[in-house]
Short mmCIF file of C-alpha atoms in Angstrom, two decimals:
data_model
loop_
_atom_site.label_atom_id
_atom_site.label_comp_id
_atom_site.label_asym_id
_atom_site.label_seq_id
_atom_site.Cartn_x
_atom_site.Cartn_y
_atom_site.Cartn_z
CA MET A 1 -20.42 10.57 -2.77
CA LYS A 2 -17.63 9.54 -5.11
CA LYS A 3 -17.40 11.23 -8.45
CA LEU A 4 -15.23 11.12 -11.55
CA ILE A 5 -12.87 14.08 -11.67
CA ARG A 6 -9.79 15.10 -13.61
CA THR A 7 -6.62 14.29 -11.67
CA GLY A 8 -3.96 16.32 -13.28
CA LEU A 9 -2.37 15.45 -16.63
CA LEU A 10 -2.97 17.43 -19.81
CA THR A 11 -0.85 16.87 -22.88
CA SER A 12 -0.91 18.14 -26.42
CA CYS A 13 -0.69 14.63 -27.82
CA LEU A 14 -3.58 13.36 -29.92
CA PHE A 15 -2.83 9.67 -29.46
CA ALA A 16 -1.37 7.44 -26.76
CA THR A 17 -1.72 3.83 -25.68
CA THR A 18 0.23 3.85 -22.43
CA MET A 19 0.57 6.17 -19.48
CA SER A 20 3.57 8.50 -19.69
CA GLN A 21 3.39 9.99 -16.19
CA ALA A 22 1.07 9.67 -13.26
CA ALA A 23 2.10 8.95 -9.63
CA ILE A 24 -0.89 7.99 -7.47
CA LEU A 25 -4.01 7.83 -9.64
CA GLY A 26 -7.49 8.50 -8.34
CA LEU A 27 -6.44 8.85 -4.70
CA ASP A 28 -9.70 8.64 -2.74
CA LEU A 29 -9.27 9.43 0.95
CA ILE A 30 -11.28 7.41 3.47
CA GLU A 31 -12.72 10.25 5.51
CA THR A 32 -15.34 11.04 8.13
CA GLY A 33 -18.64 9.38 7.23
CA ASP A 34 -17.13 7.02 4.65
CA ASP A 35 -17.69 3.28 4.89
CA ALA A 36 -14.04 2.17 5.10
CA VAL A 37 -14.88 -1.53 4.80
CA ALA A 38 -16.99 -1.00 1.69
CA ASP A 39 -14.41 1.32 0.12
CA ILE A 40 -11.49 -1.05 0.61
CA SER A 41 -13.55 -4.10 -0.36
CA SER A 42 -14.49 -2.34 -3.62
CA VAL A 43 -10.94 -2.76 -4.96
CA PHE A 44 -10.92 -6.55 -4.46
CA ASN A 45 -11.54 -8.39 -7.71
CA SER A 46 -10.75 -12.03 -6.95
CA THR A 47 -13.63 -14.50 -7.32
CA ASP A 48 -11.57 -17.19 -5.56
CA ILE A 49 -11.63 -15.42 -2.18
CA MET A 50 -14.99 -15.57 -0.44
CA VAL A 51 -15.06 -13.00 2.37
CA VAL A 52 -17.14 -13.93 5.40
CA SER A 53 -19.75 -11.19 5.59
CA GLY A 54 -19.43 -9.08 8.72
CA SER A 55 -15.91 -10.27 9.53
CA GLU A 56 -14.18 -7.23 8.05
CA VAL A 57 -12.36 -4.93 10.46
CA PHE A 58 -10.81 -1.56 9.63
CA SER A 59 -8.66 0.37 12.09
CA GLY A 60 -7.48 3.85 11.24
CA ALA A 61 -8.23 7.54 11.61
CA GLN A 62 -11.08 8.84 9.44
CA GLY A 63 -10.80 12.60 9.67
CA THR A 64 -11.08 15.10 6.84
CA ASP A 65 -8.25 15.67 4.37
CA ILE A 66 -4.98 15.47 6.37
CA GLY A 67 -6.91 13.60 9.06
CA ALA A 68 -7.53 10.61 6.78
CA GLN A 69 -5.07 7.81 7.48
CA SER A 70 -6.11 5.56 4.57
CA ALA A 71 -7.27 5.73 0.97
CA ILE A 72 -8.11 3.71 -2.09
CA PHE A 73 -6.58 4.40 -5.50
CA SER A 74 -7.20 3.46 -9.11
CA GLY A 75 -3.54 2.90 -9.92
CA VAL A 76 0.07 3.61 -9.00
CA ASP A 77 2.76 4.59 -11.49
CA ILE A 78 5.65 6.12 -9.56
CA THR A 79 8.79 6.92 -11.54
CA ASP A 80 12.04 8.85 -11.42
CA GLY A 81 12.32 8.69 -15.18
CA THR A 82 14.37 5.49 -15.10
CA THR A 83 12.64 3.11 -12.69
CA SER A 84 8.86 2.69 -12.63
CA LEU A 85 6.92 1.18 -9.72
CA GLN A 86 3.42 0.16 -10.74
CA LEU A 87 0.29 -1.30 -9.18
CA ASN A 88 -3.29 -1.79 -10.30
CA GLU A 89 -6.11 -0.40 -8.17
CA GLY A 90 -5.86 -1.05 -4.47
CA PHE A 91 -5.72 0.61 -1.07
CA LEU A 92 -3.23 2.61 0.98
CA LEU A 93 -2.54 2.22 4.69
CA THR A 94 -0.21 4.70 6.43
CA THR A 95 1.40 5.56 9.75
CA GLY A 96 0.41 9.18 9.15
CA SER A 97 -1.91 10.72 6.58
CA ALA A 98 -2.86 9.32 3.19
CA ALA A 99 -3.17 12.93 2.03
CA SER A 100 0.60 13.37 2.47
CA VAL A 101 1.78 11.00 -0.26
CA GLY A 102 2.18 13.94 -2.63
CA THR A 103 3.52 14.07 -6.17
CA THR A 104 7.17 14.74 -5.30
CA ASN A 105 9.43 14.73 -2.24
CA THR A 106 8.93 18.09 -0.55
CA ALA A 107 10.53 17.48 2.87
CA ASN A 108 12.86 15.10 4.68
CA ASN A 109 10.31 14.52 7.43
CA VAL A 110 6.56 14.46 6.89
CA SER A 111 4.88 13.41 10.13
CA VAL A 112 1.19 13.25 11.04
CA ASN A 113 0.14 11.62 14.31
CA LEU A 114 -3.39 10.22 13.92
CA GLY A 115 -3.70 6.56 14.77
CA ALA A 116 -4.35 4.23 17.66
CA SER A 117 -1.67 2.61 19.84
CA GLY A 118 -1.03 -1.09 20.28
CA ASP A 119 -1.54 -4.10 18.02
CA ALA A 120 -0.83 -7.63 19.24
CA ASP A 121 0.25 -8.99 15.84
CA LEU A 122 2.65 -6.16 15.06
CA GLU A 123 3.98 -6.10 18.62
CA ALA A 124 4.80 -9.81 18.39
CA LEU A 125 6.38 -9.35 14.96
CA ALA A 126 8.53 -6.47 16.21
CA THR A 127 9.65 -8.39 19.28
CA ALA A 128 10.54 -11.49 17.25
CA ASN A 129 12.73 -9.36 14.97
CA GLY A 130 14.49 -7.37 17.69
CA LEU A 131 12.56 -4.15 17.12
CA ASN A 132 10.94 -1.84 19.64
CA SER A 133 7.45 -3.18 20.35
CA ASN A 134 6.01 0.21 21.32
CA ILE A 135 3.45 0.34 18.51
CA SER A 136 1.48 3.46 17.54
CA ASN A 137 -0.36 4.99 14.59
CA VAL A 138 -1.74 1.55 13.74
CA ASN A 139 -3.63 1.20 10.46
CA PHE A 140 -4.99 -2.17 9.37
CA PHE A 141 -7.65 -4.04 7.43
CA SER A 142 -8.60 -7.65 8.11
CA PHE A 143 -11.27 -10.17 7.19
CA ASP A 144 -12.12 -13.86 7.39
CA PHE A 145 -12.43 -15.84 4.18
CA THR A 146 -12.61 -19.19 2.43
CA LEU A 147 -10.94 -20.14 -0.84
CA SER A 148 -12.15 -21.88 -3.96
CA ALA A 149 -11.57 -25.64 -3.99
CA GLY A 150 -7.95 -26.67 -4.61
CA LEU A 151 -6.42 -23.31 -3.61
CA ASN A 152 -4.30 -22.89 -0.49
CA ALA A 153 -2.69 -19.44 -0.61
CA ILE A 154 -3.41 -15.73 -0.78
CA THR A 155 -1.45 -13.60 -3.25
CA LEU A 156 -1.06 -9.83 -3.35
CA ASP A 157 1.38 -7.14 -4.42
CA PHE A 158 2.62 -4.31 -2.23
CA LEU A 159 4.83 -1.25 -2.36
CA PHE A 160 6.31 0.18 0.84
CA GLY A 161 7.34 3.82 1.08
CA THR A 162 8.89 5.50 4.11
CA GLU A 163 10.29 8.80 5.34
CA GLU A 164 12.51 6.82 7.77
CA PHE A 165 14.92 5.84 4.96
CA PRO A 166 17.86 6.41 4.90
CA THR A 167 18.54 8.53 7.99
CA GLN A 168 16.56 7.04 10.89
CA SER A 169 17.68 4.31 13.29
CA VAL A 170 14.11 3.50 14.33
CA THR A 171 11.64 2.04 11.87
CA ASP A 172 8.02 1.61 10.98
CA ILE A 173 6.72 -1.93 10.63
CA LEU A 174 4.23 -3.77 8.44
CA GLY A 175 2.80 -7.25 8.23
CA VAL A 176 0.72 -9.35 5.86
CA PHE A 177 -0.67 -11.98 8.20
CA VAL A 178 -2.39 -15.09 6.86
CA ASP A 179 -3.86 -17.14 9.69
CA GLY A 180 -1.59 -15.25 12.06
CA VAL A 181 1.67 -15.77 10.13
CA ASN A 182 3.48 -12.84 8.49
CA PHE A 183 4.54 -13.48 4.91
CA ALA A 184 5.76 -9.97 4.01
CA PHE A 185 9.54 -9.83 3.70
CA PHE A 186 12.07 -8.34 1.35
CA ALA A 187 13.45 -10.61 -1.37
CA ASP A 188 16.55 -11.22 0.79
CA GLY A 189 14.33 -12.65 3.55
CA SER A 190 14.59 -9.68 5.91
CA LEU A 191 11.60 -8.05 7.56
CA VAL A 192 10.25 -5.06 5.66
CA ASN A 193 11.72 -2.04 7.48
CA ASN A 194 14.36 0.62 6.87
CA ASN A 195 17.01 -0.82 9.22
CA GLY A 196 18.21 -3.59 6.92
CA ASN A 197 19.96 -3.68 3.57
CA PRO A 198 19.69 -0.26 1.87
CA ALA A 199 19.69 -2.10 -1.47
CA ASN A 200 16.11 -3.10 -0.66
CA PHE A 201 15.07 0.50 -1.34
CA ASN A 202 14.92 2.83 -4.29
CA ASN A 203 16.48 6.03 -2.99
CA ASN A 204 14.16 9.03 -3.06
CA ALA A 205 15.84 11.05 -0.30
CA PHE A 206 14.86 14.70 -0.04
CA GLY A 207 17.04 16.72 -2.40
CA THR A 208 17.58 13.87 -4.87
CA ALA A 209 18.33 15.41 -8.27
CA VAL A 210 15.65 13.41 -10.11
CA PRO A 211 13.13 12.26 -7.50
CA PHE A 212 10.29 9.79 -7.76
CA ASP A 213 6.91 11.46 -7.97
CA VAL A 214 5.89 10.69 -4.38
CA GLU A 215 6.79 12.07 -0.94
CA TYR A 216 8.49 9.07 0.70
CA ASN A 217 12.31 9.12 1.01
CA GLY A 218 12.66 5.40 0.27
CA LEU A 219 10.58 3.02 -1.82
CA SER A 220 10.70 -0.74 -2.05
CA ASP A 221 10.22 -2.49 -5.34
CA VAL A 222 6.72 -3.79 -5.95
CA LEU A 223 6.84 -7.15 -4.17
CA SER A 224 4.53 -10.13 -4.68
CA VAL A 225 3.48 -12.02 -1.55
CA VAL A 226 2.33 -15.62 -1.35
CA GLY A 227 0.67 -16.37 1.99
CA LEU A 228 -0.11 -20.01 2.75
CA VAL A 229 -3.30 -20.69 4.68
CA ASP A 230 -3.45 -23.09 7.60
CA GLU A 231 -5.13 -26.04 5.90
CA THR A 232 -6.31 -27.44 9.22
CA ARG A 233 -8.80 -24.54 9.30
CA THR A 234 -11.99 -24.25 7.29
CA THR A 235 -12.10 -20.45 7.58
CA HIS A 236 -9.02 -18.27 7.29
CA THR A 237 -7.98 -14.73 8.23
CA LEU A 238 -6.04 -12.09 6.31
CA LYS A 239 -4.74 -9.02 8.12
CA ILE A 240 -2.70 -6.29 6.45
CA ALA A 241 -1.22 -3.80 8.91
CA ILE A 242 1.29 -0.99 9.31
CA ALA A 243 2.40 1.06 12.33
CA ASP A 244 5.10 3.21 13.89
CA THR A 245 7.55 1.72 16.35
CA SER A 246 9.33 3.78 19.03
CA ASP A 247 7.96 7.16 17.89
CA THR A 248 5.17 8.84 15.92
CA ILE A 249 7.22 10.70 13.31
CA PHE A 250 8.72 10.05 9.85
CA ASP A 251 5.65 8.49 8.22
CA SER A 252 5.35 5.42 6.00
CA GLY A 253 2.78 4.07 3.56
CA LEU A 254 1.79 0.61 2.34
CA PHE A 255 0.20 0.39 -1.11
CA VAL A 256 -1.62 -2.92 -1.63
CA GLY A 257 -3.15 -4.33 -4.82
CA ASN A 258 -3.82 -7.39 -6.97
CA LEU A 259 -5.33 -9.54 -4.22
CA GLY A 260 -5.87 -13.08 -5.42
CA ALA A 261 -5.50 -16.76 -4.59
CA THR A 262 -3.37 -19.62 -5.86
CA THR A 263 -1.94 -23.05 -5.11
CA ALA A 264 1.56 -23.00 -3.62
CA THR A 265 3.99 -25.05 -1.58
CA VAL A 266 6.12 -22.18 -0.27
CA GLY A 267 5.02 -18.80 1.07
CA GLY A 268 6.82 -15.48 1.14
CA ILE A 269 8.10 -13.06 -1.48
CA ASP A 270 8.42 -13.95 -5.15
CA PRO A 271 10.62 -11.22 -6.65
CA THR A 272 10.35 -12.77 -10.14
CA GLN A 273 6.57 -12.52 -10.31
CA PRO A 274 5.66 -9.89 -12.90
CA VAL A 275 3.34 -7.15 -11.74
CA ASN A 276 0.74 -5.96 -14.21
CA ALA A 277 0.98 -2.31 -15.14
CA PRO A 278 -2.03 -0.21 -14.20
CA ALA A 279 -4.89 -0.17 -16.64
CA THR A 280 -4.93 2.70 -19.10
CA PHE A 281 -6.50 5.77 -17.55
CA LEU A 282 -6.19 8.03 -20.61
CA LEU A 283 -9.27 9.52 -22.23
CA MET A 284 -8.46 10.72 -25.74
CA THR A 285 -10.03 13.87 -27.16
CA VAL A 286 -9.09 16.09 -30.10
CA PHE A 287 -7.87 18.62 -27.56
CA GLY A 288 -5.51 16.31 -25.70
CA LEU A 289 -5.41 13.58 -23.10
CA PHE A 290 -6.99 13.86 -19.68
CA VAL A 291 -6.28 11.53 -16.80
CA TYR A 292 -9.35 10.63 -14.84
CA GLY A 293 -9.70 8.84 -11.50
CA ARG A 294 -12.39 8.12 -8.99
CA SER A 295 -11.69 10.51 -6.13
CA LYS A 296 -13.02 13.06 -3.72
CA HIS A 297 -9.60 14.55 -2.91
CA VAL A 298 -6.62 14.19 -5.19
CA LYS A 299 -3.24 14.86 -3.64
#
């Protein structure tokens, strides 16, 4: 059962209107016995996306604590004191453990081997982009849907974090597939992975003097995806997936939020699209400010 618990911040301030520090808020691991489909679906708020009941598919390890590959969260506010990376509530898919995201970078290589091997969509994407198609530690969520009249595209925001950056020659891979087509790329048009332009990442390498408050060595900006549907179809499919290629070490995570729908003529990444900051999670009392989040296990 989910419950409201304190997640970690106590200040002596008596008044605040915005969040001053946070990291991953309300991290709720999807563990043994949890309904992964219901948990992930609970963070969808769009009334323009009608999910076909029973079409939802979740793939990922559902052990306890470190054995949980996925999670939902109530917000993301990752910062190094200069740059802030923010998302509203959403879900986390990983190539390792969702419990490993942490609140600071504690090691160069965090690796947990939990997931299944093989995924046709990611294998095809890897092959098409010259990457090793040996896929493992697969974690994905998919569903069929229809859109409100006049709309022809899915929108969502994502943040990619990886231990592979900046030292590894192999890479993890992710895809946001709408009707079988991947629309997740960096703003320069390259596939989201650590082998391309290092400027696509915010450096959080282990030992960085002022690190971001998360484990991953490299972090993308928060990127907004527009995924065009195939308008010859009456029912569409969205699949969001991440996996290892080549090996099962140096984990990565994909934070996803703000799922919606729109009308568009071009799909892909819109780096100019503003991303809403997380809702305020501060509860004021005369004794200070407490941060609360819906969670069973807060990491």
